[in-house]
Short mmCIF file of C-alpha atoms in Angstrom, two decimals:
data_model
loop_
_atom_site.label_atom_id
_atom_site.label_comp_id
_atom_site.label_asym_id
_atom_site.label_seq_id
_atom_site.Cartn_x
_atom_site.Cartn_y
_atom_site.Cartn_z
CA UNK S 228 0.00 0.00 0.00
CA UNK S 229 1.44 3.40 -0.84
CA UNK S 230 1.21 6.14 1.73
CA UNK S 231 -1.10 8.04 -0.59
CA UNK S 232 -3.60 5.17 -0.57
CA UNK S 233 -3.53 4.79 3.14
CA UNK S 234 -3.97 8.52 3.48
CA UNK S 235 -7.22 8.32 1.52
CA UNK S 236 -8.38 5.36 3.56
CA UNK S 237 -7.74 7.24 6.70
CA UNK S 238 -9.51 10.34 5.49
CA UNK S 239 -12.60 8.21 4.87
CA UNK S 240 -12.43 6.76 8.31
CA UNK S 241 -12.03 10.21 9.79
CA UNK S 242 -15.29 11.34 8.21
CA UNK S 243 -17.10 8.42 9.74
CA UNK S 244 -15.67 9.00 13.18
CA UNK S 245 -17.18 12.47 13.17
CA UNK S 246 -20.46 11.28 11.71
CA UNK S 247 -20.36 14.04 9.10
CA UNK S 248 -18.12 14.92 6.20
CA UNK S 249 -16.03 18.03 6.48
CA UNK S 250 -17.21 20.88 4.29
CA UNK S 251 -15.59 21.07 0.89
CA UNK S 252 -12.65 23.44 0.91
CA UNK S 253 -12.25 25.29 -2.37
CA UNK S 254 -8.55 25.90 -1.80
CA UNK S 255 -7.63 22.32 -1.03
CA UNK S 256 -7.92 19.02 -2.79
CA UNK S 257 -11.29 17.37 -2.70
CA UNK S 258 -10.35 15.08 0.15
CA UNK S 259 -11.19 16.20 3.64
CA UNK S 260 -8.21 16.63 5.90
CA UNK S 261 -7.16 13.97 8.36
CA UNK S 262 -6.82 14.17 12.12
CA UNK S 263 -3.04 14.12 11.67
CA UNK S 264 -3.13 17.06 9.27
CA UNK S 265 -4.87 19.07 11.95
CA UNK S 266 -2.28 17.80 14.43
CA UNK S 267 0.59 18.82 12.15
CA UNK S 268 -0.65 22.41 11.90
CA UNK S 269 -1.37 22.49 15.63
CA UNK S 270 2.20 21.32 16.32
CA UNK S 271 3.63 24.09 14.17
CA UNK S 272 1.51 26.73 15.89
CA UNK S 273 2.16 25.40 19.39
CA UNK S 274 5.93 25.30 18.85
CA UNK S 275 5.80 28.78 17.39
CA UNK S 276 3.77 30.08 20.38
CA UNK S 277 6.43 28.66 22.67
CA UNK S 278 9.26 30.25 20.71
CA UNK S 279 10.70 26.88 19.71
CA UNK S 280 10.46 27.66 16.03
CA UNK S 281 10.79 31.16 14.64
CA UNK S 282 8.72 32.80 11.93
CA UNK S 283 11.16 32.31 9.06
CA UNK S 284 12.26 28.81 10.08
CA UNK S 285 9.54 26.90 8.29
CA UNK S 286 10.02 28.71 5.01
CA UNK S 287 13.77 28.19 5.05
CA UNK S 288 13.29 24.49 5.84
CA UNK S 289 10.79 24.21 2.97
CA UNK S 290 13.27 25.99 0.68
CA UNK S 291 16.01 23.58 1.73
CA UNK S 292 13.90 20.57 0.75
CA UNK S 293 12.82 22.14 -2.50
CA UNK S 294 16.46 22.80 -3.42
CA UNK S 295 17.43 19.13 -3.17
CA UNK S 296 16.92 17.16 -6.38
CA UNK S 297 18.47 14.15 -8.12
CA UNK S 298 20.30 16.58 -10.42
CA UNK S 299 23.13 16.83 -7.88
CA UNK S 300 23.53 13.07 -7.70
CA UNK S 301 23.49 12.91 -11.49
CA UNK S 302 26.21 15.56 -11.73
CA UNK S 303 28.35 13.56 -9.29
CA UNK S 304 27.88 10.34 -11.28
CA UNK S 305 28.66 12.04 -14.59
CA UNK S 306 31.90 13.39 -13.10
CA UNK S 307 32.78 9.88 -11.86
CA UNK S 308 32.29 8.57 -15.40
CA UNK S 309 34.54 11.19 -16.96
CA UNK S 310 37.19 11.59 -14.25
CA UNK S 311 38.61 8.37 -12.76
CA UNK S 312 40.55 10.28 -10.09
CA UNK S 313 37.31 11.92 -8.97
CA UNK S 314 35.59 8.53 -8.98
CA UNK S 315 38.30 7.26 -6.66
CA UNK S 316 37.77 10.20 -4.29
CA UNK S 317 34.02 9.48 -4.35
CA UNK S 318 34.88 5.93 -3.33
CA UNK S 319 36.81 7.27 -0.36
CA UNK S 320 34.54 10.10 0.81
CA UNK S 321 31.39 11.11 -1.04
CA UNK S 322 30.69 14.15 1.17
CA UNK S 323 34.13 15.64 0.46
CA UNK S 324 33.96 14.82 -3.26
CA UNK S 325 30.51 16.45 -3.51
CA UNK S 326 31.94 19.59 -1.90
CA UNK S 327 34.44 19.78 -4.81
CA UNK S 328 31.39 20.22 -7.06
CA UNK S 329 30.05 22.93 -4.72
CA UNK S 330 27.34 20.65 -3.36
CA UNK S 331 26.44 20.73 0.29
CA UNK S 332 25.07 17.27 0.98
CA UNK S 333 25.11 17.60 4.76
CA UNK S 334 27.17 15.81 7.37
CA UNK S 335 25.51 12.38 7.32
CA UNK S 336 28.17 10.16 5.73
CA UNK S 337 27.26 8.92 2.27
CA UNK S 338 28.87 5.78 0.88
CA UNK S 339 29.11 5.25 -2.90
CA UNK S 340 28.63 1.71 -4.14
CA UNK S 341 29.65 1.16 -7.70
CA UNK S 342 27.96 -1.19 -10.14
CA UNK S 343 30.17 -3.40 -12.29
CA UNK S 344 29.38 -6.08 -14.87
CA UNK S 345 29.56 -8.59 -11.99
CA UNK S 346 27.73 -6.62 -9.32
CA UNK S 347 24.43 -4.75 -9.31
CA UNK S 348 23.58 -2.79 -6.16
CA UNK S 349 20.15 -1.71 -4.95
CA UNK S 350 19.20 0.39 -1.91
CA UNK S 351 16.49 0.11 0.71
CA UNK S 352 15.89 1.01 4.32
CA UNK S 353 13.70 -1.66 5.88
CA UNK S 354 13.47 0.01 9.28
CA UNK S 355 12.38 3.45 8.16
CA UNK S 356 13.23 4.91 4.80
CA UNK S 357 16.69 6.41 5.03
CA UNK S 358 17.68 8.01 1.77
CA UNK S 359 20.53 10.22 0.49
CA UNK S 360 18.40 13.37 0.41
CA UNK S 361 21.40 15.66 -0.07
CA UNK S 362 22.15 14.02 -3.43
CA UNK S 363 18.76 12.73 -4.57
CA UNK S 364 16.19 15.03 -2.94
CA UNK S 365 12.96 13.68 -1.53
CA UNK S 366 12.53 9.93 -1.91
CA UNK S 367 9.72 8.65 -4.11
CA UNK S 368 6.57 7.27 -2.51
CA UNK S 369 7.43 3.72 -3.51
CA UNK S 370 10.75 3.88 -1.65
CA UNK S 371 8.75 4.56 1.51
CA UNK S 372 6.14 1.90 0.75
CA UNK S 373 5.67 -1.30 2.66
CA UNK S 374 5.74 -3.32 -0.58
CA UNK S 375 9.19 -2.10 -1.61
CA UNK S 376 10.71 -2.22 1.86
CA UNK S 377 9.31 -5.69 2.59
CA UNK S 378 10.05 -7.38 -0.68
CA UNK S 379 13.24 -5.94 -2.13
CA UNK S 380 15.33 -7.65 0.56
CA UNK S 381 13.87 -11.13 0.04
CA UNK S 382 13.08 -11.12 -3.69
CA UNK S 383 15.12 -8.30 -5.22
CA UNK S 384 15.05 -9.67 -8.75
CA UNK S 385 11.25 -9.90 -8.74
CA UNK S 386 11.00 -6.32 -7.49
CA UNK S 387 13.58 -5.10 -10.02
CA UNK S 388 11.52 -6.76 -12.77
CA UNK S 389 8.53 -4.68 -11.66
CA UNK S 390 10.69 -1.65 -12.47
CA UNK S 391 11.48 -3.20 -15.85
CA UNK S 392 15.03 -4.00 -14.78
CA UNK S 393 16.44 -7.44 -15.59
CA UNK S 394 19.81 -8.49 -14.18
CA UNK S 395 21.64 -11.58 -15.47
CA UNK S 396 21.89 -14.51 -13.05
CA UNK S 397 25.66 -14.34 -13.54
CA UNK S 398 25.64 -10.88 -11.95
CA UNK S 399 25.45 -10.67 -8.17
CA UNK S 400 22.51 -8.58 -6.99
CA UNK S 401 23.47 -6.96 -3.69
CA UNK S 402 20.82 -5.28 -1.57
CA UNK S 403 22.00 -2.60 0.87
CA UNK S 404 19.78 -2.08 3.90
CA UNK S 405 20.75 1.33 5.28
CA UNK S 406 19.32 1.26 8.75
CA UNK S 407 21.82 3.26 10.74
CA UNK S 408 24.20 6.18 10.32
CA UNK S 409 25.17 5.82 6.68
CA UNK S 410 23.39 6.72 3.48
CA UNK S 411 24.18 5.23 0.09
CA UNK S 412 24.25 6.19 -3.54
CA UNK S 413 24.64 3.70 -6.38
CA UNK S 414 27.10 4.70 -9.08
CA UNK S 415 25.54 3.07 -12.14
CA UNK S 416 27.57 1.72 -15.05
CA UNK S 417 28.12 4.12 -17.91
CA UNK S 418 26.07 2.84 -20.85
CA UNK S 419 27.83 1.78 -24.02
CA UNK S 420 27.74 4.23 -26.90
CA UNK S 421 28.03 7.31 -24.70
CA UNK S 422 31.71 7.98 -25.40
CA UNK S 423 30.89 11.13 -27.38
CA UNK S 424 28.65 12.68 -24.76
CA UNK S 425 29.79 15.65 -22.68
CA UNK S 426 29.70 15.54 -18.91
CA UNK S 427 26.53 17.65 -18.95
CA UNK S 428 24.85 15.32 -21.43
CA UNK S 429 25.90 12.33 -19.36
CA UNK S 430 24.30 13.87 -16.26
CA UNK S 431 21.00 13.97 -18.17
CA UNK S 432 20.92 10.19 -18.61
CA UNK S 433 21.55 9.52 -14.92
CA UNK S 434 18.10 9.08 -13.44
CA UNK S 435 17.14 9.00 -9.79
CA UNK S 436 16.21 5.32 -10.04
CA UNK S 437 19.58 4.27 -11.42
CA UNK S 438 21.20 5.91 -8.34
CA UNK S 439 18.85 3.84 -6.12
CA UNK S 440 19.61 0.77 -8.21
CA UNK S 441 16.10 -0.03 -9.40
CA UNK S 442 17.08 1.01 -12.94
CA UNK S 443 20.13 0.93 -15.21
CA UNK S 444 21.51 4.02 -16.91
CA UNK S 445 20.52 4.00 -20.56
CA UNK S 446 22.05 5.83 -23.53
CA UNK S 447 20.20 8.70 -25.16
CA UNK S 448 19.10 6.74 -28.22
CA UNK S 449 17.38 3.95 -26.29
CA UNK V 159 38.70 -0.05 18.84
CA UNK V 160 36.67 -2.45 16.80
CA UNK V 161 36.23 -6.03 17.89
CA UNK V 162 36.03 -7.41 14.34
CA UNK V 163 38.01 -6.80 11.19
CA UNK V 164 37.14 -6.88 7.52
CA UNK V 165 36.44 -10.42 6.33
CA UNK V 166 35.65 -11.81 9.81
CA UNK V 167 32.72 -14.18 10.13
CA UNK V 168 30.14 -12.81 12.53
CA UNK V 169 26.89 -14.10 13.95
CA UNK V 170 23.99 -11.72 14.57
CA UNK V 171 22.48 -12.19 18.03
CA UNK V 172 19.14 -13.98 18.13
CA UNK V 173 17.56 -11.47 20.48
CA UNK V 174 14.21 -9.75 20.52
CA UNK V 175 14.75 -7.06 23.16
CA UNK V 176 12.07 -4.75 24.47
CA UNK V 177 12.10 -1.34 22.87
CA UNK V 178 13.81 0.07 19.82
CA UNK V 179 16.13 -2.47 18.15
CA UNK V 180 18.23 -1.55 15.16
CA UNK V 181 19.10 -4.95 13.70
CA UNK V 182 16.66 -6.01 10.97
CA UNK V 183 14.70 -9.08 12.12
CA UNK V 184 15.69 -11.13 9.13
CA UNK V 185 19.40 -10.86 9.94
CA UNK V 186 19.07 -12.10 13.53
CA UNK V 187 20.51 -15.55 14.10
CA UNK V 188 22.33 -15.45 10.77
CA UNK V 189 25.98 -15.50 9.92
CA UNK V 190 27.71 -13.05 7.61
CA UNK V 191 31.05 -11.44 6.85
CA UNK V 192 32.35 -8.02 7.75
CA UNK V 193 32.33 -6.01 4.53
CA UNK V 194 33.41 -2.69 6.02
CA UNK V 195 34.02 -1.12 9.42
CA UNK V 196 32.62 2.37 9.94
CA UNK V 197 32.02 4.68 12.84
CA UNK V 198 32.24 4.82 15.75
CA UNK V 199 28.70 6.12 16.07
CA UNK V 200 26.57 6.55 19.18
CA UNK V 201 24.31 3.56 19.81
CA UNK V 202 21.04 4.50 18.08
CA UNK V 203 19.06 2.26 20.41
CA UNK V 204 20.06 4.61 23.26
CA UNK V 205 19.59 7.79 21.23
CA UNK V 206 16.04 6.65 20.49
CA UNK V 207 15.20 7.25 24.15
CA UNK V 208 16.96 10.59 24.34
CA UNK V 209 20.02 9.14 26.05
CA UNK V 210 23.49 10.01 24.94
CA UNK V 211 24.45 6.63 23.44
CA UNK V 212 27.84 4.97 23.89
CA UNK V 213 30.08 5.15 20.84
CA UNK V 214 30.54 1.87 19.08
CA UNK V 215 31.68 0.60 15.70
CA UNK V 216 29.09 0.15 12.99
CA UNK V 217 29.75 -2.69 10.58
CA UNK V 218 28.49 -3.31 7.12
CA UNK V 219 27.83 -7.05 7.22
CA UNK V 220 27.36 -9.09 4.05
CA UNK V 221 25.03 -12.11 4.03
CA UNK V 222 24.33 -14.69 1.34
CA UNK V 223 20.71 -14.30 0.31
CA UNK V 224 20.23 -18.07 0.22
CA UNK V 225 21.26 -18.19 3.89
CA UNK V 226 18.77 -15.46 4.91
CA UNK V 227 15.78 -16.81 2.99
CA UNK V 228 15.43 -20.59 2.76
CA UNK V 229 13.26 -20.36 -0.35
CA UNK V 230 15.33 -17.65 -2.07
CA UNK V 231 14.57 -17.77 -5.79
CA UNK V 232 17.26 -15.46 -7.17
CA UNK V 233 20.83 -16.26 -8.17
CA UNK V 234 23.11 -18.10 -5.72
CA UNK V 235 25.53 -15.17 -6.16
CA UNK V 236 23.10 -12.70 -4.57
CA UNK V 237 23.95 -10.99 -1.29
CA UNK V 238 22.58 -8.46 1.17
CA UNK V 239 24.55 -5.93 3.20
CA UNK V 240 23.07 -4.60 6.45
CA UNK V 241 24.48 -1.97 8.80
CA UNK V 242 24.83 -3.46 12.28
CA UNK V 243 26.15 -2.01 15.52
CA UNK V 244 28.85 -4.02 17.27
CA UNK V 245 26.69 -5.07 20.21
CA UNK V 246 24.50 -7.08 17.82
CA UNK V 247 27.43 -9.23 16.68
CA UNK V 248 29.25 -12.26 18.08
CA UNK V 249 32.15 -14.11 16.49
CA UNK V 250 30.85 -16.60 13.92
CA UNK V 251 31.94 -20.11 13.12
CA UNK V 252 34.89 -20.41 10.78
CA UNK V 253 33.62 -21.14 7.31
CA UNK P 92 9.40 -4.94 7.77
CA UNK P 93 11.98 -6.64 5.58
CA UNK P 94 10.84 -9.98 4.22
CA UNK P 95 7.15 -9.56 5.02
CA UNK P 96 4.68 -10.46 2.32
CA UNK P 97 3.31 -7.57 0.33
CA UNK P 98 1.81 -6.88 -3.06
CA UNK P 99 3.45 -5.31 -6.11
CA UNK P 100 5.28 -2.01 -5.70
CA UNK P 101 3.05 0.91 -6.70
CA UNK P 102 5.30 2.98 -8.96
CA UNK P 103 2.98 5.97 -9.18
CA UNK P 104 5.01 9.17 -8.88
CA UNK P 105 2.77 11.40 -6.79
CA UNK P 106 3.87 14.87 -5.78
CA UNK P 107 3.83 15.41 -2.04
CA UNK P 108 0.96 17.50 -0.69
CA UNK P 109 1.81 20.87 0.87
CA UNK P 110 0.95 19.60 4.35
CA UNK P 111 3.30 16.62 3.88
CA UNK P 112 6.11 18.97 2.90
CA UNK P 113 5.45 21.04 6.01
CA UNK P 114 5.68 17.96 8.25
CA UNK P 115 9.01 17.13 6.65
CA UNK P 116 10.21 20.71 7.11
CA UNK P 117 9.07 20.72 10.73
CA UNK P 118 10.93 17.45 11.35
CA UNK P 119 14.06 18.97 9.80
CA UNK P 120 13.85 21.96 12.15
CA UNK P 121 13.21 19.81 15.20
CA UNK P 122 16.06 17.40 14.38
CA UNK P 123 18.67 19.57 12.67
CA UNK P 124 17.70 23.15 13.40
CA UNK P 125 19.44 25.65 15.68
CA UNK P 126 16.89 24.80 18.35
CA UNK P 127 16.83 21.04 17.76
CA UNK P 128 14.51 19.29 20.19
CA UNK P 129 14.77 15.63 19.21
CA UNK P 130 16.82 13.22 17.13
CA UNK P 131 16.01 11.02 14.17
CA UNK P 132 16.26 7.87 16.28
CA UNK P 133 13.53 9.18 18.56
CA UNK P 134 11.41 9.93 15.49
CA UNK P 135 11.83 6.30 14.38
CA UNK P 136 11.08 4.95 17.83
CA UNK P 137 7.93 7.07 18.02
CA UNK P 138 6.76 5.57 14.72
CA UNK P 139 7.45 2.04 15.93
CA UNK P 140 5.59 2.76 19.17
CA UNK P 141 2.34 3.56 17.36
CA UNK P 142 -0.39 1.01 18.01
CA UNK P 143 -0.27 -1.58 15.20
CA UNK P 144 -3.73 -0.59 13.95
CA UNK P 145 -2.68 3.08 13.79
CA UNK P 146 0.55 2.18 12.02
CA UNK P 147 -1.41 0.27 9.37
CA UNK P 148 -4.09 2.91 8.94
CA UNK P 149 -1.93 6.01 8.78
CA UNK P 150 0.05 7.38 5.86
CA UNK P 151 3.79 7.94 6.03
CA UNK P 152 3.76 11.60 7.08
CA UNK P 153 0.77 11.04 9.34
CA UNK P 154 2.95 8.59 11.24
CA UNK P 155 5.69 11.20 11.42
CA UNK P 156 3.20 13.72 12.80
CA UNK P 157 2.05 11.34 15.50
CA UNK P 158 5.61 10.42 16.40
CA UNK P 159 6.71 14.07 16.67
CA UNK P 160 3.70 14.86 18.86
CA UNK P 161 4.34 11.85 21.11
CA UNK P 162 8.08 12.46 21.48
CA UNK P 163 7.73 16.18 22.20
CA UNK P 164 4.95 15.48 24.72
CA UNK P 165 7.16 12.88 26.37
CA UNK P 166 9.93 15.49 26.59
CA UNK P 167 7.54 17.90 28.27
CA UNK P 168 7.72 20.61 25.60
CA UNK P 169 3.95 20.82 25.84
CA UNK P 170 1.20 18.77 27.41
CA UNK P 171 -1.25 16.52 25.61
CA UNK P 172 -3.95 18.92 26.79
CA UNK P 173 -2.24 21.91 25.15
CA UNK P 174 -2.04 20.01 21.88
CA UNK P 175 -5.71 18.99 22.07
CA UNK P 176 -6.76 22.61 22.69
CA UNK P 177 -4.62 23.83 19.78
CA UNK P 178 -6.01 21.14 17.48
CA UNK P 179 -9.57 22.18 18.34
CA UNK P 180 -8.66 25.79 17.47
CA UNK P 181 -7.14 24.74 14.14
CA UNK P 182 -10.06 22.53 13.23
CA UNK P 183 -12.59 25.23 14.07
CA UNK P 184 -10.69 27.72 11.94
CA UNK P 185 -10.49 25.26 9.03
CA UNK P 186 -14.20 24.56 9.21
CA UNK P 187 -14.87 28.27 8.97
CA UNK P 188 -12.17 29.35 6.55
CA UNK P 189 -10.73 26.19 5.00
CA UNK P 190 -7.26 24.80 5.66
CA UNK P 191 -4.47 27.26 5.02
#
């Protein structure tokens, strides 16, 4: 079940618990709000009343999240593909290597795991949904879903097939469960036929999913 | 100082303690190899209750998928790496 | 939840709702901000401590909301009563004016 589905289910249940639907709100989506949405706003206001968050704090935190996208991860991968010395530094310390590209990915240590013809890596966090936000931005809904987190550890090839990704049985599929203090990024293999592409063009073929490991990087013509 | 080194065989404790536990269920009772030593980091199981958390090594432990899941259908080459704090690990059998 | 049975992965790419983004931003402030009040491990523990039926029923950021409320109450930053009063105020305002 995705969190969006369960949100709808809950909204329905909320209506029933009150015995009446909430009035339609022209400025919001058609769904009525949930108990927890009310709680979230109340938390913000209560913390603000108590001086624990300041007026501008929320907007700067929202701006921070909005500024984080997979484009930074893609730029890092493209540089790895074109600069073997940089790739080696990424292997040693992703946070420091990202700083060379003027990216601030935060202090949580990120570990790069590199795909090879013999090894395909895929990421999950079964305990929560840890994710390299500094390099990839907000994680997709499916990464947070019970289905992905439950199944990718025990049947990774079946889950990868649902993403349209087939890995040869000769290649080791390695699942990384990041449940503690480290975050991961997969450095995908550079596709064949991309020798002529510039670093900027290469960054465009590096998708979010191939840095999670649920997809392979594909050339422009495919 | 870390108790284990890269390549060591380790056994994940078969424990189901009260409260917040940071070792995935499916690794408990299983044997794997130290892939990488990281940290030290404060014990997240202590931090989860607002306590300071003693510093301890965090290991990346590699397991064979066929060992974790008796009916594993993928390739025999397939593996899983989980991040485990030192207190979850005991020395494994030589293999 | 690793290894539990579950259906196919729903690959729908849905944008996050504004309220979900605000919960995430609030969590960032409370965990990483200048006036941090909690840590990410407490957030996780608060999610695990939800009653199983609540865990199943709630969406991802609804669980976060509940966890933040529980942890901050536990720390004594406010009382459960204060939160209830504030929620009633918010709900009344939304019924009159719509959610902001």
